[in-house]
XYZ file of C-alpha atoms in Angstrom:
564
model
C 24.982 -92.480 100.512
C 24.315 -91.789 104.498
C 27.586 -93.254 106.202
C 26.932 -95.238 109.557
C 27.412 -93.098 112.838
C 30.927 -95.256 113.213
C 32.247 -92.148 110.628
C 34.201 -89.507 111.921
C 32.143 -86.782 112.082
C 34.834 -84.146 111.575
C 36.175 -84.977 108.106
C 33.991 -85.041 104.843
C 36.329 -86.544 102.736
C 34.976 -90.255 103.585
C 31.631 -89.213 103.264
C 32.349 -87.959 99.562
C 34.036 -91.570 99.073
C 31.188 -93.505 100.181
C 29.273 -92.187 97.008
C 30.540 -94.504 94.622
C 31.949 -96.759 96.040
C 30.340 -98.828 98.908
C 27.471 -100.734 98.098
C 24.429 -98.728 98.800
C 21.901 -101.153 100.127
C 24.642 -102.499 102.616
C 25.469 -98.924 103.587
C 21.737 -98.028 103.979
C 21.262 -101.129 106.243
C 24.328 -100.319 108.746
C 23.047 -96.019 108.624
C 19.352 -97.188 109.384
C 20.387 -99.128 112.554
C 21.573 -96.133 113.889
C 18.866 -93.715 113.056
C 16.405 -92.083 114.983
C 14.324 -89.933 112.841
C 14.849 -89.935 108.883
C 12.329 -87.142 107.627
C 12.100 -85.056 104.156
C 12.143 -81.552 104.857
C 12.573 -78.618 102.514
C 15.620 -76.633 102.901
C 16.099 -72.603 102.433
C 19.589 -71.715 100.898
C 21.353 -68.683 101.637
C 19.854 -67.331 98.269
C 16.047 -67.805 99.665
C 15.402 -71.042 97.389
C 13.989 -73.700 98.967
C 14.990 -77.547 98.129
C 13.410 -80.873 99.192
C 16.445 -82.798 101.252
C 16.183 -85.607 104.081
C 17.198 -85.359 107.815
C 18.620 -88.182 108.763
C 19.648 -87.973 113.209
C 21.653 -90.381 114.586
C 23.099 -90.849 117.782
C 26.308 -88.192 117.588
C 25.200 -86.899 114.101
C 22.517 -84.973 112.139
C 22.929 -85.446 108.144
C 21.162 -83.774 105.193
C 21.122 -85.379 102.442
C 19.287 -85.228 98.883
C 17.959 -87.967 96.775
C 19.897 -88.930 93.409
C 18.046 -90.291 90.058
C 18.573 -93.987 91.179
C 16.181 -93.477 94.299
C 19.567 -93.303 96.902
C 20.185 -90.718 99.605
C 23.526 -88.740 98.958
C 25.017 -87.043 101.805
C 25.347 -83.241 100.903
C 26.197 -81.930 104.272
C 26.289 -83.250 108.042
C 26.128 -81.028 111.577
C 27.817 -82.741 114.890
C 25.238 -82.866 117.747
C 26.997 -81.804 120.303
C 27.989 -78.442 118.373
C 24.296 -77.692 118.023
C 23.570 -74.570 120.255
C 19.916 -73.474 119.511
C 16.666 -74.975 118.337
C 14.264 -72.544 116.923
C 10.600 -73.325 115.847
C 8.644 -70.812 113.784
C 9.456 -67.477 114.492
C 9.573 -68.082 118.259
C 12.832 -67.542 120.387
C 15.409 -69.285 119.939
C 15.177 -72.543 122.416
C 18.858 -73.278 123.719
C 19.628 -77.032 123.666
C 23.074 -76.553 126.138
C 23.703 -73.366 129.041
C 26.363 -70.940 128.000
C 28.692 -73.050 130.276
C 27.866 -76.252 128.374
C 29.037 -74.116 125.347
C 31.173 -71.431 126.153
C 31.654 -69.638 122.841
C 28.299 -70.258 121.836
C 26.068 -67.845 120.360
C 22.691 -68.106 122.371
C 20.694 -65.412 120.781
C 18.266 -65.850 118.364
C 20.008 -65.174 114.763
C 18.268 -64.062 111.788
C 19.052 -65.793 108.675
C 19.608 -64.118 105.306
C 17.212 -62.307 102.977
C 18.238 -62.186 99.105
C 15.387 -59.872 97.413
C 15.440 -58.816 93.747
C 18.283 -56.486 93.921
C 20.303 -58.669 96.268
C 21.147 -55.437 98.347
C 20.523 -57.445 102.116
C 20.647 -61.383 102.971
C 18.772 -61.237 106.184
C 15.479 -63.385 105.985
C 12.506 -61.980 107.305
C 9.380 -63.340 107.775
C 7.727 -62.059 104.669
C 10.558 -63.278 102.555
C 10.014 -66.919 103.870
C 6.340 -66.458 103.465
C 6.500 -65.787 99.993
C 8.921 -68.299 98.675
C 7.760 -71.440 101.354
C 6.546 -74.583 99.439
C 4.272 -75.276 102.570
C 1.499 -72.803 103.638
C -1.451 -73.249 106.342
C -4.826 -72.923 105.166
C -4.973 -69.273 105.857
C -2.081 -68.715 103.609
C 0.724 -67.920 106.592
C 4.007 -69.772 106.696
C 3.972 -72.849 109.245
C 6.243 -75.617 110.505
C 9.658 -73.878 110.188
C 12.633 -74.596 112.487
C 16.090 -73.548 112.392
C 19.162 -74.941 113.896
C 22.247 -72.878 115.102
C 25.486 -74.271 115.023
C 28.591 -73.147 116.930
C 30.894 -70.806 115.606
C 34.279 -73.103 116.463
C 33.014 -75.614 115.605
C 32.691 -77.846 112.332
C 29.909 -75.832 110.483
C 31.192 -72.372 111.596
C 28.517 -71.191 112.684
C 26.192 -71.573 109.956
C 21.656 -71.355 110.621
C 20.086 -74.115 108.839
C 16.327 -73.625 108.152
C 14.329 -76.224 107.246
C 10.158 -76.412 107.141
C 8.488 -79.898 107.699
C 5.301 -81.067 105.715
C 3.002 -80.931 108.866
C 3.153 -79.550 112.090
C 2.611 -82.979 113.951
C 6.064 -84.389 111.868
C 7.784 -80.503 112.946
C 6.917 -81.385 116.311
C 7.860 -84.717 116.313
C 11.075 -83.952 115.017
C 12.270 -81.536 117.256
C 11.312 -83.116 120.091
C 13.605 -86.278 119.042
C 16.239 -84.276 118.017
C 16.312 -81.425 121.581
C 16.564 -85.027 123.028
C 19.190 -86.702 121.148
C 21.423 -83.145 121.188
C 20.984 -83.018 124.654
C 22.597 -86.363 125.157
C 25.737 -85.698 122.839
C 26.106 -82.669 125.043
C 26.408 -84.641 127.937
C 28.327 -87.305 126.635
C 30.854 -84.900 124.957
C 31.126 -82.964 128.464
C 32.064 -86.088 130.139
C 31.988 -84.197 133.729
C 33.299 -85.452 136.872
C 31.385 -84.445 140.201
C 34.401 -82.230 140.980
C 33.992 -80.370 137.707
C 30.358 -80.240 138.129
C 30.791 -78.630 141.282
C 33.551 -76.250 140.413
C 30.610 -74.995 137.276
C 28.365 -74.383 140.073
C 30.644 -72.301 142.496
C 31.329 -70.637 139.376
C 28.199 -69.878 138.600
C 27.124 -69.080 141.980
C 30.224 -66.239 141.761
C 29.086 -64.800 138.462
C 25.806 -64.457 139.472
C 24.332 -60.863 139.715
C 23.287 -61.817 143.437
C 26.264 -61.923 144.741
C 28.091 -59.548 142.899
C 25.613 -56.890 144.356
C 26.251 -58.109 148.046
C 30.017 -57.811 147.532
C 30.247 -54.489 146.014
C 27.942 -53.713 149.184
C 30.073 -55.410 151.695
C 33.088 -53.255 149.845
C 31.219 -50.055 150.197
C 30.490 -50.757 153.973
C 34.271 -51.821 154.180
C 35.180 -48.126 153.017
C 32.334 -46.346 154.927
C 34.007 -47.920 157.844
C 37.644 -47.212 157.449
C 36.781 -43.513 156.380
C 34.663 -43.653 159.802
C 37.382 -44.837 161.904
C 39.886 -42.660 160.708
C 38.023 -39.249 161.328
C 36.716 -40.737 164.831
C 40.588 -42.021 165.340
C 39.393 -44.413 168.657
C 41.451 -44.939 171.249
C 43.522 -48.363 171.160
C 41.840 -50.409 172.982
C 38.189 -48.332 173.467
C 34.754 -49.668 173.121
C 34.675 -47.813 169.932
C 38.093 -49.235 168.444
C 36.683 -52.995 169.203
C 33.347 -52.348 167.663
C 35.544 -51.412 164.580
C 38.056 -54.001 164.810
C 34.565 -57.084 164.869
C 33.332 -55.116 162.374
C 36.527 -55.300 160.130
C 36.828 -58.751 161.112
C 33.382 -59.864 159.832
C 34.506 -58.121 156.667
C 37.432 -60.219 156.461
C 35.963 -63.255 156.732
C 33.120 -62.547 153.866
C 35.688 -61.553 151.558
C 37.823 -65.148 152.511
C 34.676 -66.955 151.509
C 34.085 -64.938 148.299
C 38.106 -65.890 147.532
C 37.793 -69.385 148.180
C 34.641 -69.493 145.957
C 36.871 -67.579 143.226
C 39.732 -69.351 143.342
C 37.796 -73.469 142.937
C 35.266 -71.856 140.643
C 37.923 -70.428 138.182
C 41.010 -72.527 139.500
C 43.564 -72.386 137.987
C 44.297 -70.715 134.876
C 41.881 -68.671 134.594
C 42.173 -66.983 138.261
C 45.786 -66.778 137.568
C 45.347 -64.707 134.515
C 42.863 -62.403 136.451
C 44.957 -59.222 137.914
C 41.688 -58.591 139.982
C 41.924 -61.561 141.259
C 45.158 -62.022 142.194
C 44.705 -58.241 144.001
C 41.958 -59.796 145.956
C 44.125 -62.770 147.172
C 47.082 -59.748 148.361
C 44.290 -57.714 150.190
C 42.450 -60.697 152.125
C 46.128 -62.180 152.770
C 47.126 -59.272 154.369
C 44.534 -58.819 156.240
C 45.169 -62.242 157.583
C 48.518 -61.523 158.681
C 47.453 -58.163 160.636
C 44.867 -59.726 162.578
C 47.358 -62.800 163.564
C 49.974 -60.203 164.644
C 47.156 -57.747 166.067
C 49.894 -56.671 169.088
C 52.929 -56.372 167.371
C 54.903 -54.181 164.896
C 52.796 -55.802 161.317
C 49.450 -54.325 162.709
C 50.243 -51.656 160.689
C 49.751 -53.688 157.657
C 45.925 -53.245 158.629
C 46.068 -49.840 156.466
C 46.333 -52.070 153.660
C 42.248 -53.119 154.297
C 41.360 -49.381 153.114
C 42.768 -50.737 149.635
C 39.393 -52.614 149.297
C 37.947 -50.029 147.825
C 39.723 -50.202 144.982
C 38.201 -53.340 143.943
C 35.192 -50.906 143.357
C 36.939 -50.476 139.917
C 37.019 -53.935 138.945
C 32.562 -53.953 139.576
C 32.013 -50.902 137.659
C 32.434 -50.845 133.406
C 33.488 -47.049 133.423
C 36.024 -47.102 136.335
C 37.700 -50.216 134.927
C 37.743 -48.074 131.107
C 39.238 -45.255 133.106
C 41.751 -47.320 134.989
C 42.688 -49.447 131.588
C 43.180 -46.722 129.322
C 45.240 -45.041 131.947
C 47.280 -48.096 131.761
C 47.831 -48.038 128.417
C 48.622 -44.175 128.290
C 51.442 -44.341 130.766
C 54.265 -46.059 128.498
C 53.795 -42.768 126.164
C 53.487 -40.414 128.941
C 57.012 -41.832 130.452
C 58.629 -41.449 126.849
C 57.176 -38.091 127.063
C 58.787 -37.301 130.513
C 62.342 -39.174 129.263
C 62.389 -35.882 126.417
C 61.199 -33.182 129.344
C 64.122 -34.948 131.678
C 66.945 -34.464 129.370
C 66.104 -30.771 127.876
C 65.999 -30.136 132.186
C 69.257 -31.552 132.142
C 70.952 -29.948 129.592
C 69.638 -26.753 130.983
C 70.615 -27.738 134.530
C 74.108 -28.066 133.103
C 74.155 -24.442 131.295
C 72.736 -22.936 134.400
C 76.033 -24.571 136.377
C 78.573 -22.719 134.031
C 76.926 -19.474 133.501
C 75.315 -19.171 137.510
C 77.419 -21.527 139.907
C 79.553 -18.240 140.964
C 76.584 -15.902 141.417
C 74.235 -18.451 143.249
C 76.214 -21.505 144.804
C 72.920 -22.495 146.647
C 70.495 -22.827 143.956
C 73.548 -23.310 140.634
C 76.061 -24.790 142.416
C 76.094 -28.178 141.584
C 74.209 -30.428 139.096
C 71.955 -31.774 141.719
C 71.253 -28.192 143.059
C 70.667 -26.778 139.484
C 68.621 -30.053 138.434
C 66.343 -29.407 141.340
C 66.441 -25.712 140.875
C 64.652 -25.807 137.435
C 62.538 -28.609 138.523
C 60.558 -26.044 140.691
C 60.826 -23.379 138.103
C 58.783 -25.978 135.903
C 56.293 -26.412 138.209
C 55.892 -22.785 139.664
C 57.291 -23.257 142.873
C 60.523 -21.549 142.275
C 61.626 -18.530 140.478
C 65.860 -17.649 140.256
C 65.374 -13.574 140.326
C 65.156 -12.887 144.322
C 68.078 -13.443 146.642
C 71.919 -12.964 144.744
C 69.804 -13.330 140.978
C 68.161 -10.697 140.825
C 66.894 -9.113 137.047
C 67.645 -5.305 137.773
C 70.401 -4.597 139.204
C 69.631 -1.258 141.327
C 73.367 -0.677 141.843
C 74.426 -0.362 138.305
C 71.072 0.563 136.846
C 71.038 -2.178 134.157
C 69.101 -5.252 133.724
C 71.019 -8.930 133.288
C 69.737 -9.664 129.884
C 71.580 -12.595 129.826
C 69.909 -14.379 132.464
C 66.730 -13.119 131.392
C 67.335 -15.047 127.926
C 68.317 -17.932 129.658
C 65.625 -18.189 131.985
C 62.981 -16.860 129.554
C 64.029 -19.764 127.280
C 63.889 -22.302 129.506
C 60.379 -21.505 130.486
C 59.203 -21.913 127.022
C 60.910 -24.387 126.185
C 60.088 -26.614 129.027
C 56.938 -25.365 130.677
C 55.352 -23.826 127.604
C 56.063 -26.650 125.432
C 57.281 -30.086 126.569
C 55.032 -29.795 129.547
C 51.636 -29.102 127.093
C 53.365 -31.864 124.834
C 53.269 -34.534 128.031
C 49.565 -33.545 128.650
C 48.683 -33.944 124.732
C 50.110 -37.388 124.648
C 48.265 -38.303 127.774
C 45.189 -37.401 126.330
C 45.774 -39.185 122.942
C 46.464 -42.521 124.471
C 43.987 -42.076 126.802
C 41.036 -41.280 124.070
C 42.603 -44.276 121.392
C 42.422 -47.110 124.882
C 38.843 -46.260 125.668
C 37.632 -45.896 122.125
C 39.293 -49.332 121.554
C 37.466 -50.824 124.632
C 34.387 -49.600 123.616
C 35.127 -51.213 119.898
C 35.667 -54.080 121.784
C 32.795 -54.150 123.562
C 30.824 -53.159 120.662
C 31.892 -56.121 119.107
C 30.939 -58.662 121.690
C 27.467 -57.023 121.805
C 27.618 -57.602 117.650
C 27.768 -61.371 118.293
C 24.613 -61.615 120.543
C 23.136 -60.370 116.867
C 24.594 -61.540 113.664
C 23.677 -62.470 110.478
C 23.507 -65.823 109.074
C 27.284 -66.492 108.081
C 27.580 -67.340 104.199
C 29.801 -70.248 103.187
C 32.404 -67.629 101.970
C 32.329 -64.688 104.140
C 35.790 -66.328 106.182
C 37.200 -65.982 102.857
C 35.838 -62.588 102.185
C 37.223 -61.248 105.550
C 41.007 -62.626 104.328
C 40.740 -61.142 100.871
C 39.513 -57.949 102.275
C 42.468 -57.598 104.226
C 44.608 -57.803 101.296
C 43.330 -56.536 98.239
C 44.360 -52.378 97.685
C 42.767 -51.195 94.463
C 40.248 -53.447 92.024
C 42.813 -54.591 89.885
C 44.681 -55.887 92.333
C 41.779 -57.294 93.701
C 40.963 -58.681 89.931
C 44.033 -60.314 90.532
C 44.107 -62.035 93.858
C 40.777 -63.776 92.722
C 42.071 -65.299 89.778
C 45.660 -66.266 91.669
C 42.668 -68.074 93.757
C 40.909 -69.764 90.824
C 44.414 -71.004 89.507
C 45.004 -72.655 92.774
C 41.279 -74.030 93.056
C 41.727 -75.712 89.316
C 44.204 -78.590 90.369
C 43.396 -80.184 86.702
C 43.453 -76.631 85.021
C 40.663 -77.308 83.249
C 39.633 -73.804 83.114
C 36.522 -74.652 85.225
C 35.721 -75.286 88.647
C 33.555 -78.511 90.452
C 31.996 -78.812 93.510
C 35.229 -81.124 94.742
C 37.637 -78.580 93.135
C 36.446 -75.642 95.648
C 35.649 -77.764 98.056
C 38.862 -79.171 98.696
C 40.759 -76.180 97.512
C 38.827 -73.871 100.549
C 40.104 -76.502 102.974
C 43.418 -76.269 102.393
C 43.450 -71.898 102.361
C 41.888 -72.263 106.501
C 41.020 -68.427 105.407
C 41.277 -66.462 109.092
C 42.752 -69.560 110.585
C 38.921 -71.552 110.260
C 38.245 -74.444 109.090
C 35.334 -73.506 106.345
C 32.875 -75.842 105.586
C 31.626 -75.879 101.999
C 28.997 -78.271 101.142
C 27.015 -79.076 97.616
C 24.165 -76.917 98.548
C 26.539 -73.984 99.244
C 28.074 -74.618 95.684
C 24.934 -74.918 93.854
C 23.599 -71.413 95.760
C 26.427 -69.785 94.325
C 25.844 -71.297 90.749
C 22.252 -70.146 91.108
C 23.315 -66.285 91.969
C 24.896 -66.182 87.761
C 21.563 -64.854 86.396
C 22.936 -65.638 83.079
C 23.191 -69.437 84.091
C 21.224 -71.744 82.159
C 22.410 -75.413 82.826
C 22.407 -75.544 86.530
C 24.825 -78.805 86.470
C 27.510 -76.851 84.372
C 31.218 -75.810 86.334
C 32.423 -72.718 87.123
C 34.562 -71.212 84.706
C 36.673 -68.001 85.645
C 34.793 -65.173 85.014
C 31.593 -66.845 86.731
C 34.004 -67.394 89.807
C 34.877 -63.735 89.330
C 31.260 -62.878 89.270
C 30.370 -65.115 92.108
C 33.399 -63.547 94.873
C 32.429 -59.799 93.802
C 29.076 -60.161 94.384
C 29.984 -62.160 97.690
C 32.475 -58.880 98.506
C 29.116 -56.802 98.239
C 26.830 -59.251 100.438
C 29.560 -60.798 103.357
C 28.011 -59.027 106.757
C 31.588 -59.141 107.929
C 33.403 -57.631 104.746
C 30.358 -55.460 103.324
C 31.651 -52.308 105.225
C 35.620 -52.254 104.572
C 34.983 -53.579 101.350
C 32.911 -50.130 100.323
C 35.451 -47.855 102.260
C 38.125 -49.624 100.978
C 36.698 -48.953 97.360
C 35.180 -45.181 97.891
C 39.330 -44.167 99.340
C-alpha cells in the first residue's frame, strides 16, 4: 500500500513491508493527506507493453503503484522529486524542470526510450512503435496524451525514462502542470541555497558564459598584438610611445584582475584549485602586479612575464589544449627514451677516451670533452675526421680503419637508431593521448543522447568485463543465480533478485529493480505461460543472454568479445 511521505524515500525495503502488514485503510488515510494528484495512467515497459498503474505525487515523492484483487494500491516503484530532471509531453522537447547547475550531472537532452519489435534486434521507442501498441488513441487514430519523466543518472532510479499516457488530454495537462510545480519546489528545498551561494552560481555562470569567454580571448589576442608591437618598435624608456604601451598594458591588467576575481568566488575553492589554467592565470596577473608596483627598480623585468598571456590561448581553444595534453602525456616516454640514448653516448664517450685521448686531447681527452664531443656528432654539428683525426692519413698512405669502425658505429647506433626510436615513441604517445581525448569527448557527447537504461544493463556492463569465452560466461550467470536463490529453491521471486541486485552495487551503482522491471523480464520467455510463475535457472539464463544482446552499454563489447 502507498506509504505516507514521512518514508524515506531512498530505501524500498519499508515500502515492501508495508504490504502486509499495516492496516491499509489507516495507511491510505495518512498517504492521502499528503497527496496532490492521484491519477491512473497506463505505463509502457521497457518491452513496449503497456499496463494500467496509478500516480500518486506527494510533496518530496512521486509513486507508481498498481491495484491488487482486494481493490488496494500496492506500491511497485517510487521516483524522488528532486532527482527528476526533465518533463516531456508528447513527442515535444524535453521541458527541463531544474538548470544544469540545479543538477549538475543531469542529463538535459531529450532521451528516447526503448523500442522492442518482433525480432527484439533494437529497444529504442519510436513514435510508430508507441502508436501501435497505445491503449489510448485520438479520434483520428494518432497517439495522444503521452509524457515521460527523466530521472537522474546518480541518483535513486539511475537514470531510468518512465512513460506514461493519461486518459484525456485535460487530466495530461493537469497533471503535469501539478507535478513541474511540485518538482520544482523539492528542487529548491533540496538546494537549500544561501544568498552567498546563490551569488557565487551567478558569477559562475556569468564566467562560463560564451560572452565573456569571447571578450577575453580578445583582450588576450590584443595583449599579444601589443607585446609583439612593442618589441619590434622597442620605445624609448620613458617616450610617448613607451607610455601609450605601458596604459595600454595596464588596462590589460586590470581586465584580467576582474576576470580572476570572478574565477576564483565563482569556482572557489576546490574546484579553482584543481584547475592548472587557473592557477597559471593567478601567476601571470600576480606578476604583473608586482612589475607595475616596482615599475623603477630591478623586478620591472618581471614585466616579460605579461607576453606569457598568450599562452592562455591554449586553454580557449579544444585543439591547442589536445596538442598541449597529449604532449604532456608523451614526455614521460620520450625521457625514458632519452635515459637509453644517454647511456649508449656514454659508454661510447668512454671507448672514445681509451682508444682517442692521445691522438685528440681537445675533443677525447676527458669524459666531459668526449661526452660533448659525440653529443654534436649526434646532432650534425660535429664530425672527429679534420684537425689531428683525420681518416686518410696522406703521410703513410693508409686509412685508420679503426676509427672509421668506431665512428661509423656510433652513428648508427645512435643517430640512425636510438634517435628514430625517440621520435617513434613520441609519436606513439602522442597519437594514443589525443585518440583517448577524443574517446573522451566522444563519450560526453554520447550522454547528451542515450538510450533508455534497462533495469540490468549496470549489471551487463560488470559481467561484460569479466566473462572470456561462453562457457565461462555460462558460468558466471549461474554463480549469479546461486547467490540470487538465498532459499535454493531452484527458482527465483521478485524479492529474491531484488534484494540479491542490491547487495552486487554492479559498477559501484546502486540499481533499482522494481516489480514492473521483473515482470518485463518474465514477459521476454516466449515460452512463458503462467505470468505469476518464478524464475527458474535456465529462464534466468535466457533472460541475461538476451539482456547481453539488447544492453546499449554492453551490446558492442559483448559481440566483439564473442566474434575474437
Amino acid at each position: 500500500v502507498f506509504p505516507s511521505s514521512n518514508t524515506p524515500r531512498h530505501s524500498s525495503a519499508p515500502i515492501a513491508a508495508r504490504d502486509e502488514e499495516e492496516e491499509p485503510s489507516l495507511v491510505m488515510a495518512s498517504y492521502k493527506q499528503h497527496t496532490f494528484e492521484q491519477v491512473s495512467f497506463m505505463k509502457q515497459t521497457n518491452d513496449g507493453r503497456w499496463l494500467e498503474r496509478i500516480i500518486a505525487l506527494t510533496v518530496d515523492t512521486l509513486y507508481i503503484g498498481k491495484k491488487t484483487k482486494d481493490g488496494f494500491v500496492k506500491t511497485i516503484d517510487h521516483i524522488p522529486l528532486d532527482e527528476i530532471t526533465a518533463l516531456q509531453r508528447a513527442m515535444d522537447e524535453t521541458k527541463p524542470v531544474a538548470s544544469p547547475e540545479d543538477h549538475k550531472d543531469s542529463v538535459m537532452a531529450s532521451i528516447n526510450p526503448r523500442k522492442q519489435n518482433q525480432s527484439r534486434n533494437s529497444r529504442t521507442l519510436s513514435r510508430d512503435s508507441i502508436e501501435a501498441q497505445s491503449p489510448f488513441r485520438t479520434d483520428s487514430g494518432s497517439i495522444a496524451n503521452i509524457c515521460r519523466i527523466v530521472t537522474r543518472e546518480d541518483g535513486f532510479n539511475s537514470g531510468k525514462v518512465y512513460v506514461f499516457q493519461a486518459p484525456s488530454d485535460d487530466v495530461c495537462k493537469r497533471w503535469i502542470k501539478a507535478a513541474e510545480e511540485t518538482v520544482h519546489a523539492a528542487i529548491e528545498k533540496s538546494r537549500a541555497l544561501s544568498r552567498f551561494q546563490e551569488f557565487q552560481l551567478v558569477m559562475r555562470n556569468i564566467y562560463n558564459h560564451m560572452v565573456f569567454q569571447g571578450v577575453v580571448f580578445c583582450c588576450i589576442m590584443i595583449n599579444f598584438v601589443l607585446h609583439v608591437a612593442r618589441a619590434q618598435f622597442n620605445p624609448n624608456e620613458g617616450s610617448h610611445s613607451d607610455k601609450a604601451f605601458e596604459t595600454a598594458d595596464l588596462c590589460l591588467t586590470v581586465f584580467f584582475t576582474v576576470e580572476l576575481i570572478i574565477n576564483l568566488f565563482g569556482h572557489w575553492w576546490i574546484p579553482f584549485m584543481n584547475d592548472g589554467w587557473s592557477l597559471f592565470d593567478l601567476l601571470v596577473v600576480c606578476v604583473s602586479w608586482i612589475s607595475v608596483a616596482f615599475q623603477n627598480s630591478g623586478l620591472s623585468v618581471l614585466r616579460i612575464v605579461r607576453a606569457f598571456r598568450a599562452i592562455r590561448l591554449i586553454g580557449r581553444l579544444k585543439e591547442l589544449r589536445r596538442i598541449v595534453a597529449a604532449l604532456a602525456a608523451s614526455v614521460l616516454p620520450v625521457l625514458n627514451a632519452l635515459v637509453i640514448c644517454a647511456i649508449i653516448n656514454s659508454i661510447f664517450a668512454i671507448a672514445a677516451v681509451t682508444f682517442f685521448s692521445e691522438r685528440s686531447d681537445k675533443k677525447f681527452g676527458t669524459f666531459a670533452r668526449a661526452s660533448y664531443t659525440m653529443f654534436l656528432m649526434a646532432t650534425g654539428f660535429e664530425h672527429p675526421f679534420k684537425g689531428d683525426m683525420e681518416l686518410y692519413d696522406e703521410q703513410n698512405n693508409s686509412w685508420d680503419l679503426k676509427s672509421a669502425f668506431f665512428f661509423g658505429m656510433f652513428i648508427v647506433v645512435s643517430v640512425w637508431t636510438l634517435l628514430q626510436v625517440m621520435v617513434a615513441v613520441l609519436l606513439d604517445n602522442f597519437i594514443a593521448a589525443s585518440q583517448a581525448d577524443r574517446n573522451a569527448e566522444q563519450e560526453l557527447r554520447m550522454k547528451d543522447y542515450k538510450l533508455q537504461p534497462g533495469a540490468l544493463d549496470p549489471l551487463m556492463e560488470d559481467i561484460v568485463r569479466r566473462f572470456h569465452t561462453r562457457p565461462d560466461l555460462k558460468a558466471k550467470i549461474n554463480q549469479l543465480f546461486e547467490r540470487f536463490d538465498i532459499d535454493q529453491g531452484g527458482s527465483l521471486s521478485f524479492e529474491e533478485m531484488r534484494d540479491g541486485l542490491k547487495k552486487l552495487h554492479p559498477g559501484g551503482k546502486d540499481l533499482t529493480f522494481t516489480r514492473d522491471d521483473y515482470e518485463t523480464l518474465k514477459h521476454e520467455l516466449d515460452h512463458r505461460e503462467q505470468a505469476e510463475d518464478e524464475i527458474t535457472q535456465e529462464e534466468f539464463f535466457e533472460i541475461m543472454w538476451k539482456q547481453l544482446r539488447y544492453s546499449p552499454q554492453a551490446c558492442l563489447p559483448f559481440a566483439l568479445s564473442l566474434t575474437s
